[in-house]
Amino acid sequence: MTEQKIFTGEHPALKFDNLDVQFKTEFGTVHAVKGLTLSVEPGEVMALVGESGSGKSVTATTALGLLPKTARITGETVVDDKVVGDLSGRELRAIRGRRVAMVFQEPMTALNPVIKIGEQLTESMEVHGVAFGREAWARAIDLLAAVGIPAPERRVSQFPHELSGGMRQRVVIAMALACDPEVIIADEPTTALDVTVQADILDLLRSLKDKLNTGILLITHNMGVVADMADNVAVMFKGNVVERGPVTDVLLNPQHPYTKKLLSAVPHLGEGPGQFGVPPAPVAEGAETALEVRDLIVEYKRAGKKPFRAVDDVSFDVKRGEIVGLVGESGSGKSTIGRALLGLIPSHSGAVDVLGEDLLAMRGAEMKALRKRIGVIFQDPAASLNPRFPIGDVISEPLSVHGIGTKKERENRVHELLEAVQLPRSAYNRYPHELSGGQRQRVSIARALALRPEILIADEPTSALDVSVQASVLAMFTELQRDFGFACLFISHDLAVIDALAHRVVVMQYGKIVERGTRDQVLLNPQEEYTKRLLAAAPVPDPIEQKTRREERHALLKSLGDTVVELDTRELGQ
């Protein structure tokens, strides 16, 4: 067993005592949090886990007094021995940032896009009287250096849009540190980040709580992150804490059915196909090539500058009945390839053969006829479904566009597809906003299959879904692939998902392919440095295994000459 910290509970940094939160809405009362009691000790990471709608973020938001006036709150939230609900607006402003700070999920919503980074860091210091003027500016530079941002003297004068997503998240952490709070609430702090950046941010947070004795309330649905970070875990379901305890007990020996369900739904890197029911069907020997990409180059023109090459001399193929996983981090060119294969953006040069046809040479009616044989699933179903169409029309739209079948035949086909993606027939007349995120993604898959495509291009189709919803969608996807036999290019940054689905894997970095091979060759025996980094950074939902993986990752980074992210408390004058 891993070493367990012992917390006395005498002076918690943050305490919820019988917290109950209800919201009045036009449709009635929503009971978001039901009598929750929980504490976070100095130097402890308490993970609050659960899926969308479980009440995690509502619980955390009470600590900052930020819930809307429609919320009816009973019970107590205690910060710095003060009951948050009893504080005036002025008293609340005094503890926000100074006693309790928040790291939000999306840094661009937490940062002001028109104010320089340094000014945003100094603002809270000056408001709380921590530092002023040149002293505050120097401390802002020290904070950026402490959270591992290179050239901090230059970065303080930049705007948020000039930094990468990982850099912006570090700035948000630096802002949370600015006034030395006793507790930091980290609300899904790594959800939007690449796996290597996520690993660095988790290293930084771990170093922070160890060196500064800061309590952290970590809100997440990622069990790998919980295994990597938490000392203790509380599992929330429909406003209730249904299980709590040390991280090793909860993750390795769960007692509540909901916790068991959550953990069984997490894809585990190294377990291979079949994690969610049936594995994908093996590719037939001598199967024809459905998609062949040769020497593809895609460039984006920039005014007054040299064109940016997003895809650089890429070649790969996909056989009929095969799932090829295209993996890499943000900016690697994965989604650009997907859009180029659909003819949505022009290619600079190269060749793309789709089902024996030259895609790049096609125009007009020829392109329309070819697109009929290609299905596509986008990452965000809310953005790809017309909100004014009922679901029946959304799914039948490709059939109408290509003039296939009578109205009655199209209606029958939609009912077949709803059944195939495990949605009730009643969904036919409902609108996208009336469905959950997972149901909307099933509608996207049904629409992609409406024309019985021979090739399916799936661009991050499960990344926005809760873990149990993702598991059911992946299980369904595998069954559909066996039934329909389509070739599939599955674009993802989640290596565990690729491990559960793909026959072959292609790894991309900076627009180039760095490694390719069968799933076992690439994921179990990587040859390239970049692939090794990706795999080492992917967390697994087992605290003991994750601790070993973290140590191995640090050893790998040191062997490659990289620095392991740690909070440099000397920069903060600690």
Coordinates of C-alpha atoms in Angstrom, one line a residue, residues 44-570:
E44 CA -4.3 17.6 2.1
V45 CA -5.7 17.0 -1.4
M46 CA -9.3 16.0 -1.0
A47 CA -10.8 14.9 -4.4
L48 CA -14.5 15.5 -4.9
V49 CA -15.4 13.2 -7.8
G50 CA -18.6 12.5 -9.8
E51 CA -20.2 13.1 -13.1
S52 CA -21.9 16.2 -14.6
G53 CA -24.9 17.2 -12.4
S54 CA -23.6 15.5 -9.2
G55 CA -23.2 18.8 -7.3
K56 CA -19.4 19.0 -7.2
S57 CA -19.0 22.6 -8.6
V58 CA -22.0 23.9 -6.7
T59 CA -20.4 22.6 -3.4
A60 CA -17.1 24.3 -4.2
T61 CA -18.7 27.6 -5.3
T62 CA -20.4 28.1 -1.9
A63 CA -16.8 28.5 -0.4
L64 CA -16.4 31.7 -2.5
G65 CA -20.0 32.9 -1.9
L66 CA -20.6 33.0 -5.7
L67 CA -23.9 31.1 -6.0
P68 CA -26.7 33.2 -7.6
K69 CA -29.5 34.7 -5.5
T70 CA -31.9 31.9 -6.7
A71 CA -29.9 29.4 -4.5
R72 CA -31.4 28.5 -1.1
I73 CA -28.5 27.5 1.1
T74 CA -28.7 25.9 4.5
G75 CA -25.9 24.4 6.6
E76 CA -22.4 26.0 6.8
T77 CA -19.4 26.5 4.7
V78 CA -16.4 27.6 6.9
V79 CA -13.2 29.2 5.6
D80 CA -10.6 30.7 8.0
D81 CA -13.1 30.0 10.9
K82 CA -15.6 32.3 9.2
V83 CA -19.0 31.1 8.1
V84 CA -19.2 32.2 4.4
G85 CA -23.0 32.6 4.5
D86 CA -22.8 35.1 7.4
L87 CA -20.3 37.4 5.6
S88 CA -21.1 40.7 4.0
G89 CA -20.0 41.5 0.4
R90 CA -17.0 43.4 1.7
E91 CA -16.0 40.5 4.1
L92 CA -16.4 38.0 1.2
R93 CA -14.1 40.0 -1.0
A94 CA -11.5 40.0 1.9
I95 CA -11.4 36.2 2.0
R96 CA -11.6 35.5 -1.8
G97 CA -8.0 35.1 -3.0
R98 CA -6.6 35.8 0.4
R99 CA -7.9 32.8 2.3
V100 CA -9.5 30.7 -0.4
A101 CA -8.6 30.8 -4.1
M102 CA -10.0 29.1 -7.2
V103 CA -8.4 27.5 -10.2
F104 CA -11.1 27.3 -12.9
Q105 CA -11.5 24.7 -15.6
E106 CA -11.2 27.0 -18.5
P107 CA -8.4 29.6 -18.0
M108 CA -9.6 31.9 -20.8
T109 CA -12.8 32.5 -18.8
A110 CA -10.7 33.3 -15.6
L111 CA -8.3 35.7 -17.4
N112 CA -9.2 39.1 -18.8
P113 CA -8.3 39.0 -22.5
V114 CA -7.5 42.8 -22.7
I115 CA -5.3 43.1 -19.6
K116 CA -1.6 42.0 -19.4
I117 CA -0.7 38.9 -17.4
G118 CA 1.4 40.9 -14.9
E119 CA -1.4 43.4 -14.2
Q120 CA -3.8 40.5 -13.5
L121 CA -1.4 39.0 -11.0
T122 CA -0.7 42.3 -9.2
E123 CA -4.4 43.2 -8.9
S124 CA -5.2 40.8 -6.2
M125 CA -2.0 41.5 -4.3
E126 CA -2.8 45.2 -4.2
V127 CA -6.5 44.6 -3.3
H128 CA -5.5 42.5 -0.3
G129 CA -2.5 44.7 0.7
V130 CA 0.1 41.9 0.1
A131 CA 2.3 44.0 -2.2
F132 CA 2.2 47.2 -4.2
G133 CA 3.8 48.8 -7.2
R134 CA 7.3 47.6 -8.2
E135 CA 7.3 45.0 -5.4
A136 CA 4.0 43.5 -6.6
W137 CA 5.4 43.4 -10.2
A138 CA 8.6 41.7 -9.0
R139 CA 6.4 39.2 -7.1
A140 CA 4.3 38.6 -10.2
I141 CA 7.5 37.7 -12.1
D142 CA 8.6 35.4 -9.2
L143 CA 5.2 33.7 -9.3
L144 CA 5.4 32.9 -13.0
A145 CA 8.9 31.5 -12.5
A146 CA 7.7 29.5 -9.6
V147 CA 5.0 27.8 -11.7
G148 CA 7.5 26.9 -14.4
I149 CA 6.8 29.6 -17.0
P150 CA 10.0 30.3 -19.0
A151 CA 11.2 33.9 -19.5
P152 CA 8.7 35.3 -16.9
E153 CA 10.1 38.9 -17.3
R154 CA 8.8 38.8 -20.9
R155 CA 5.6 36.9 -20.1
V156 CA 4.3 39.4 -17.5
S157 CA 3.9 42.0 -20.3
Q158 CA 2.0 39.6 -22.7
F159 CA -1.7 39.1 -23.1
P160 CA -3.5 35.8 -22.4
H161 CA -4.0 35.0 -26.1
E162 CA -0.2 35.0 -26.6
L163 CA 0.2 32.0 -24.3
S164 CA -0.6 28.3 -24.9
G165 CA -3.4 26.6 -23.0
G166 CA -1.0 25.0 -20.5
M167 CA 0.8 28.3 -19.9
R168 CA -2.6 30.0 -19.3
Q169 CA -3.5 27.3 -16.7
R170 CA -0.1 28.0 -15.0
V171 CA -0.9 31.7 -14.9
V172 CA -4.3 30.9 -13.2
I173 CA -2.4 28.8 -10.6
A174 CA 0.0 31.6 -10.1
M175 CA -2.9 34.0 -9.5
A176 CA -4.4 31.5 -7.0
L177 CA -1.0 31.5 -5.2
A178 CA -0.5 35.3 -5.3
C179 CA -1.9 36.0 -1.8
D180 CA -0.8 32.7 -0.1
P181 CA -4.3 31.2 0.5
E182 CA -4.9 28.4 3.0
V183 CA -6.9 26.5 0.6
I184 CA -7.2 26.2 -3.2
I185 CA -10.2 24.9 -5.0
A186 CA -9.1 23.3 -8.3
D187 CA -12.2 22.8 -10.5
E188 CA -11.3 20.4 -13.3
P189 CA -7.9 22.1 -13.6
T190 CA -6.6 19.8 -16.3
T191 CA -9.7 18.9 -18.4
A192 CA -8.8 20.9 -21.5
L193 CA -5.1 20.2 -21.4
D194 CA -2.9 17.7 -23.3
V195 CA -1.8 14.7 -21.4
T196 CA 1.9 15.9 -21.0
V197 CA 0.8 19.4 -19.9
Q198 CA -1.7 17.8 -17.5
A199 CA 1.1 15.7 -15.9
D200 CA 3.2 18.9 -15.5
I201 CA 0.3 20.8 -13.9
L202 CA -0.4 17.9 -11.5
D203 CA 3.3 17.8 -10.6
L204 CA 3.1 21.5 -9.8
L205 CA 0.0 21.2 -7.7
R206 CA 1.5 18.3 -5.7
S207 CA 4.7 20.2 -5.1
L208 CA 2.6 23.2 -4.0
K209 CA 0.7 21.4 -1.3
D210 CA 3.8 19.6 -0.1
K211 CA 6.0 22.7 0.2
L212 CA 3.4 25.4 1.2
N213 CA 1.1 23.1 3.2
T214 CA -1.9 24.4 1.2
G215 CA -5.1 22.4 1.3
I216 CA -6.5 21.5 -2.1
L217 CA -10.1 20.6 -2.9
L218 CA -9.7 18.9 -6.3
I219 CA -12.9 18.6 -8.3
T220 CA -12.7 16.2 -11.2
H221 CA -14.3 13.3 -13.0
N222 CA -10.9 11.9 -14.2
M223 CA -10.0 8.9 -12.0
G224 CA -6.5 8.9 -13.3
V225 CA -6.0 12.5 -11.9
V226 CA -7.5 11.3 -8.6
A227 CA -5.1 8.4 -8.4
D228 CA -2.2 10.7 -9.2
M229 CA -3.1 13.6 -6.8
A230 CA -5.5 12.8 -4.0
D231 CA -4.9 11.8 -0.4
N232 CA -8.7 11.2 0.3
V233 CA -11.7 10.9 -2.0
A234 CA -15.4 11.7 -1.7
V235 CA -17.7 10.4 -4.4
M236 CA -20.8 12.5 -5.2
F237 CA -23.9 11.2 -6.9
K238 CA -27.1 13.3 -7.3
G239 CA -26.1 15.7 -4.5
N240 CA -25.0 13.1 -2.0
V241 CA -21.6 11.8 -0.9
V242 CA -22.1 8.1 -1.4
E243 CA -18.6 7.0 -0.5
R244 CA -15.5 8.5 1.0
G245 CA -12.1 7.4 2.3
P246 CA -8.3 7.2 1.6
V247 CA -7.6 7.2 -2.2
T248 CA -6.2 3.6 -2.1
D249 CA -9.3 2.3 -0.4
V250 CA -11.9 4.0 -2.6
L251 CA -10.2 3.3 -5.9
L252 CA -8.9 -0.2 -5.3
N253 CA -11.7 -1.5 -3.1
P254 CA -14.9 0.5 -3.9
Q255 CA -18.0 -0.4 -1.9
H256 CA -20.8 1.7 -3.4
P257 CA -22.3 0.5 -6.7
Y258 CA -22.0 4.0 -8.2
T259 CA -18.2 4.1 -7.4
K260 CA -17.8 0.6 -8.9
K261 CA -19.7 1.7 -12.0
L262 CA -17.5 4.8 -12.4
L263 CA -14.3 2.9 -12.1
S264 CA -15.4 0.1 -14.4
A265 CA -16.1 2.7 -17.1
V266 CA -12.6 4.2 -17.0
P267 CA -10.5 3.1 -20.0
H268 CA -7.2 1.7 -18.6
L269 CA -4.1 2.1 -20.7
G270 CA -2.5 -1.3 -21.3
E271 CA -5.6 -3.4 -21.0
G272 CA -6.2 -3.4 -24.8
P273 CA -9.4 -4.0 -26.8
G274 CA -12.6 -5.4 -25.3
Q275 CA -12.6 -3.2 -22.2
F276 CA -16.2 -2.1 -22.9
G277 CA -17.7 -5.4 -24.1
V278 CA -16.8 -6.9 -27.5
P279 CA -13.5 -5.9 -29.1
P280 CA -13.5 -4.6 -32.7
A281 CA -13.6 -7.3 -35.4
P282 CA -10.2 -8.3 -36.8
V283 CA -9.3 -6.9 -40.2
A284 CA -9.8 -9.4 -43.0
E285 CA -6.6 -10.7 -44.5
G286 CA -5.9 -9.0 -47.8
A287 CA -8.6 -6.3 -47.1
E288 CA -8.8 -3.5 -49.7
T289 CA -7.5 0.0 -48.8
A290 CA -10.4 2.3 -48.1
L291 CA -8.4 5.4 -47.5
E292 CA -4.9 6.2 -48.6
V293 CA -3.1 9.5 -47.8
R294 CA 0.2 10.2 -49.6
D295 CA 2.6 13.1 -48.9
L296 CA -0.2 15.3 -47.7
I297 CA 0.7 19.0 -47.0
V298 CA -1.8 21.5 -45.6
E299 CA -0.8 25.1 -45.2
Y300 CA -2.6 28.1 -43.6
K301 CA -1.8 31.5 -45.3
R302 CA -1.0 34.4 -43.0
A303 CA -1.0 38.0 -44.0
G304 CA 2.6 39.3 -44.5
K305 CA 4.1 36.1 -43.1
K306 CA 5.3 32.7 -44.4
P307 CA 2.4 30.2 -44.6
F308 CA 2.0 28.0 -41.5
R309 CA 2.4 24.3 -42.4
A310 CA -0.1 22.5 -40.2
V311 CA 0.3 19.1 -41.9
D312 CA 3.8 18.3 -43.3
D313 CA 4.3 15.4 -45.8
V314 CA 2.0 12.9 -44.1
S315 CA 1.3 9.4 -45.5
F316 CA -0.9 6.6 -44.0
D317 CA -3.7 4.3 -45.0
V318 CA -6.9 2.7 -43.6
K319 CA -8.1 -0.7 -44.7
R320 CA -11.8 -1.7 -45.0
G321 CA -13.1 -2.9 -41.6
E322 CA -10.1 -1.3 -39.8
I323 CA -9.9 1.3 -37.1
V324 CA -6.8 3.5 -37.2
G325 CA -6.1 5.7 -34.2
L326 CA -4.6 9.1 -35.1
V327 CA -3.1 10.5 -31.8
G328 CA -1.1 13.5 -30.8
E329 CA -1.4 16.7 -28.7
S330 CA -3.1 20.0 -29.5
G331 CA -1.5 21.5 -32.6
S332 CA -0.1 18.2 -33.9
G333 CA -2.3 18.4 -37.1
K334 CA -4.8 15.6 -36.3
S335 CA -8.0 17.5 -36.8
T336 CA -6.6 19.4 -39.8
I337 CA -6.1 16.1 -41.5
G338 CA -9.7 15.1 -40.7
R339 CA -11.0 18.3 -42.2
A340 CA -8.8 18.0 -45.3
L341 CA -10.0 14.4 -45.9
L342 CA -13.6 15.7 -45.8
G343 CA -12.7 18.4 -48.4
L344 CA -13.6 21.1 -45.8
I345 CA -10.2 22.8 -46.2
P346 CA -7.9 22.9 -49.2
S347 CA -4.7 20.8 -49.3
H348 CA -1.5 22.4 -50.6
S349 CA -0.2 19.2 -52.2
G350 CA -0.2 15.4 -51.9
A351 CA -2.8 12.8 -52.8
V352 CA -5.8 11.4 -51.0
D353 CA -7.5 8.3 -52.4
V354 CA -10.9 7.6 -50.9
L355 CA -12.4 4.3 -52.0
G356 CA -10.3 4.4 -55.2
E357 CA -11.3 8.0 -56.0
D358 CA -8.9 11.0 -56.1
L359 CA -10.4 13.3 -53.5
L360 CA -8.3 16.3 -54.2
A361 CA -9.2 16.3 -57.9
M362 CA -12.9 16.2 -57.3
R363 CA -15.4 19.1 -57.5
G364 CA -19.2 19.7 -57.5
A365 CA -21.4 16.7 -58.1
E366 CA -18.5 14.2 -58.0
M367 CA -17.5 15.4 -54.6
K368 CA -21.1 15.2 -53.4
A369 CA -21.4 11.6 -54.6
L370 CA -18.1 10.7 -52.8
R371 CA -19.1 12.5 -49.6
K372 CA -22.2 10.2 -49.5
R373 CA -19.8 7.3 -48.8
I374 CA -18.0 9.1 -45.9
G375 CA -19.5 9.6 -42.4
V376 CA -18.2 12.1 -39.9
I377 CA -18.6 12.5 -36.2
F378 CA -17.5 15.8 -34.7
Q379 CA -16.1 16.5 -31.2
D380 CA -18.9 18.8 -30.0
P381 CA -22.4 17.4 -30.8
A382 CA -24.0 20.6 -29.5
A383 CA -22.2 22.6 -32.2
S384 CA -22.8 20.1 -35.0
L385 CA -26.5 19.5 -34.5
N386 CA -29.0 22.1 -35.8
P387 CA -30.9 23.3 -32.6
R388 CA -34.0 24.1 -34.7
F389 CA -34.4 20.6 -36.1
P390 CA -36.1 17.8 -34.2
I391 CA -33.9 14.7 -33.9
G392 CA -35.7 12.8 -36.6
D393 CA -34.9 15.6 -39.1
V394 CA -31.3 15.9 -37.9
I395 CA -30.7 12.2 -38.6
S396 CA -32.6 12.0 -41.9
E397 CA -31.1 15.2 -43.3
P398 CA -28.2 13.4 -45.2
L399 CA -30.9 11.1 -46.7
S400 CA -32.9 14.1 -47.8
V401 CA -29.9 15.9 -49.2
H402 CA -28.9 12.9 -51.4
G403 CA -32.6 12.2 -52.3
I404 CA -32.7 8.7 -50.9
G405 CA -36.0 7.0 -50.2
T406 CA -39.5 8.2 -49.7
K407 CA -40.5 10.2 -46.6
K408 CA -41.8 7.0 -45.0
E409 CA -38.7 5.0 -45.9
R410 CA -36.5 7.8 -44.4
E411 CA -38.6 7.7 -41.2
N412 CA -38.2 3.9 -40.9
R413 CA -34.4 4.3 -41.5
V414 CA -34.2 6.9 -38.6
H415 CA -36.1 4.5 -36.3
E416 CA -33.6 1.8 -37.2
L417 CA -30.7 4.1 -36.4
L418 CA -32.2 5.2 -33.1
E419 CA -32.4 1.6 -32.1
A420 CA -28.8 1.0 -33.3
V421 CA -27.5 3.8 -31.1
Q422 CA -29.7 2.7 -28.2
L423 CA -31.9 5.8 -28.1
P424 CA -35.7 5.5 -27.4
R425 CA -38.1 6.0 -30.4
S426 CA -39.5 8.9 -28.4
A427 CA -36.3 10.9 -29.2
Y428 CA -37.6 11.2 -32.8
N429 CA -39.6 14.3 -32.1
R430 CA -37.4 15.9 -29.4
Y431 CA -34.9 18.7 -30.0
P432 CA -31.1 18.6 -29.3
H433 CA -31.4 20.8 -26.2
E434 CA -33.8 18.3 -24.6
L435 CA -31.1 15.5 -24.7
S436 CA -28.0 15.0 -22.5
G437 CA -24.5 15.3 -23.9
G438 CA -24.1 11.6 -24.3
Q439 CA -27.5 11.3 -26.1
R440 CA -26.6 14.1 -28.5
Q441 CA -23.3 12.3 -29.3
R442 CA -25.4 9.2 -30.1
V443 CA -27.5 11.3 -32.5
S444 CA -24.3 12.4 -34.2
I445 CA -23.2 8.8 -34.6
A446 CA -26.7 7.9 -36.0
R447 CA -26.6 10.7 -38.5
A448 CA -23.0 9.7 -39.6
L449 CA -24.3 6.2 -40.3
A450 CA -27.5 7.3 -42.1
L451 CA -26.0 6.7 -45.5
R452 CA -24.3 3.4 -44.6
P453 CA -20.9 5.0 -45.1
E454 CA -17.9 2.9 -46.1
I455 CA -15.5 5.2 -44.2
L456 CA -16.1 7.0 -40.9
I457 CA -14.0 9.9 -39.7
A458 CA -14.4 10.4 -35.9
D459 CA -12.8 13.6 -34.5
E460 CA -12.5 13.3 -30.7
P461 CA -16.1 11.9 -30.4
T462 CA -16.0 11.1 -26.7
S463 CA -13.8 13.8 -25.2
A464 CA -16.6 15.9 -23.9
L465 CA -18.5 13.1 -22.2
D466 CA -18.7 11.8 -18.7
V467 CA -16.7 8.6 -18.1
S468 CA -19.7 6.3 -17.9
V469 CA -21.3 7.9 -20.9
Q470 CA -18.0 7.6 -22.8
A471 CA -17.8 3.9 -21.9
S472 CA -21.3 3.2 -23.2
V473 CA -20.7 5.2 -26.4
L474 CA -17.4 3.3 -27.0
A475 CA -19.1 0.0 -26.4
M476 CA -21.8 0.9 -28.9
F477 CA -19.3 2.3 -31.4
T478 CA -17.4 -1.0 -31.4
E479 CA -20.6 -3.0 -31.9
L480 CA -21.7 -0.8 -34.8
Q481 CA -18.3 -1.1 -36.4
R482 CA -18.6 -4.9 -36.2
D483 CA -22.2 -4.7 -37.7
F484 CA -21.5 -2.1 -40.4
G485 CA -17.9 -3.0 -41.2
F486 CA -16.9 0.5 -42.0
A487 CA -13.3 1.7 -42.1
C488 CA -12.6 4.3 -39.4
L489 CA -10.1 7.0 -38.8
F490 CA -10.5 7.7 -35.0
I491 CA -8.8 11.0 -34.0
S492 CA -8.1 11.3 -30.3
H493 CA -5.6 12.6 -27.7
D494 CA -6.8 9.9 -25.2
L495 CA -4.4 7.0 -25.5
A496 CA -6.5 4.7 -23.3
V497 CA -9.5 5.2 -25.7
I498 CA -7.3 4.4 -28.7
D499 CA -6.0 1.3 -26.8
A500 CA -9.5 0.1 -26.3
L501 CA -10.5 0.6 -30.0
A502 CA -7.8 0.7 -32.6
H503 CA -6.2 -1.9 -34.8
R504 CA -3.3 0.4 -35.7
V505 CA -2.0 3.7 -34.3
V506 CA -0.4 6.7 -36.0
V507 CA 1.3 9.2 -33.7
M508 CA 1.7 12.9 -34.8
Q509 CA 3.7 15.8 -33.5
Y510 CA 4.0 19.3 -35.1
G511 CA 2.3 18.2 -38.3
K512 CA 4.5 15.1 -38.9
I513 CA 4.1 11.4 -38.2
V514 CA 6.7 10.3 -35.6
E515 CA 5.6 6.7 -35.1
R516 CA 3.2 4.2 -36.5
G517 CA 2.4 0.5 -36.1
T518 CA 0.0 -2.0 -34.6
R519 CA -1.7 -1.0 -31.4
D520 CA 0.6 -3.3 -29.4
Q521 CA 3.8 -2.1 -31.2
V522 CA 3.1 1.6 -30.5
L523 CA 1.4 1.5 -27.1
L524 CA 3.2 -1.4 -25.5
N525 CA 6.7 -1.0 -27.0
P526 CA 7.1 2.6 -28.3
Q527 CA 10.4 3.4 -30.1
E528 CA 10.2 7.2 -30.4
E529 CA 11.0 9.7 -27.6
Y530 CA 7.7 11.6 -28.1
T531 CA 5.5 8.5 -27.9
K532 CA 7.3 7.5 -24.7
R533 CA 6.6 10.9 -23.2
L534 CA 2.9 10.7 -24.2
L535 CA 2.5 7.2 -22.7
A536 CA 4.4 8.1 -19.5
A537 CA 2.2 11.1 -18.9
A538 CA -1.2 9.2 -19.3
P539 CA -2.5 8.6 -15.8
V540 CA -4.2 5.3 -14.8
P541 CA -6.9 4.9 -12.1
D542 CA -4.8 2.9 -9.7
P543 CA -2.9 5.0 -7.1
I544 CA -0.2 2.4 -6.5
E545 CA 0.4 1.8 -10.3
Q546 CA 0.2 5.6 -10.9
K547 CA 2.8 6.3 -8.3
T548 CA 5.2 3.9 -10.0
R549 CA 4.3 5.4 -13.4
R550 CA 4.9 8.9 -12.1
E551 CA 8.4 7.9 -10.8
E552 CA 9.2 6.2 -14.1
R553 CA 8.1 9.4 -16.0
H554 CA 10.3 11.6 -13.9
A555 CA 13.2 9.2 -14.5
L556 CA 12.5 9.3 -18.3
L557 CA 12.3 13.1 -18.3
K558 CA 15.6 13.4 -16.5
S559 CA 17.3 10.9 -18.8
L560 CA 16.1 13.0 -21.8
G561 CA 17.5 16.1 -20.1
D562 CA 14.2 17.7 -19.2
T563 CA 13.4 19.3 -15.8
V564 CA 10.7 17.8 -13.7
V565 CA 8.1 20.4 -12.8
E566 CA 8.3 21.5 -9.1
L567 CA 7.3 24.6 -7.3
D568 CA 10.4 26.7 -6.6
T569 CA 9.4 28.2 -3.3
R570 CA 12.7 30.2 -3.2

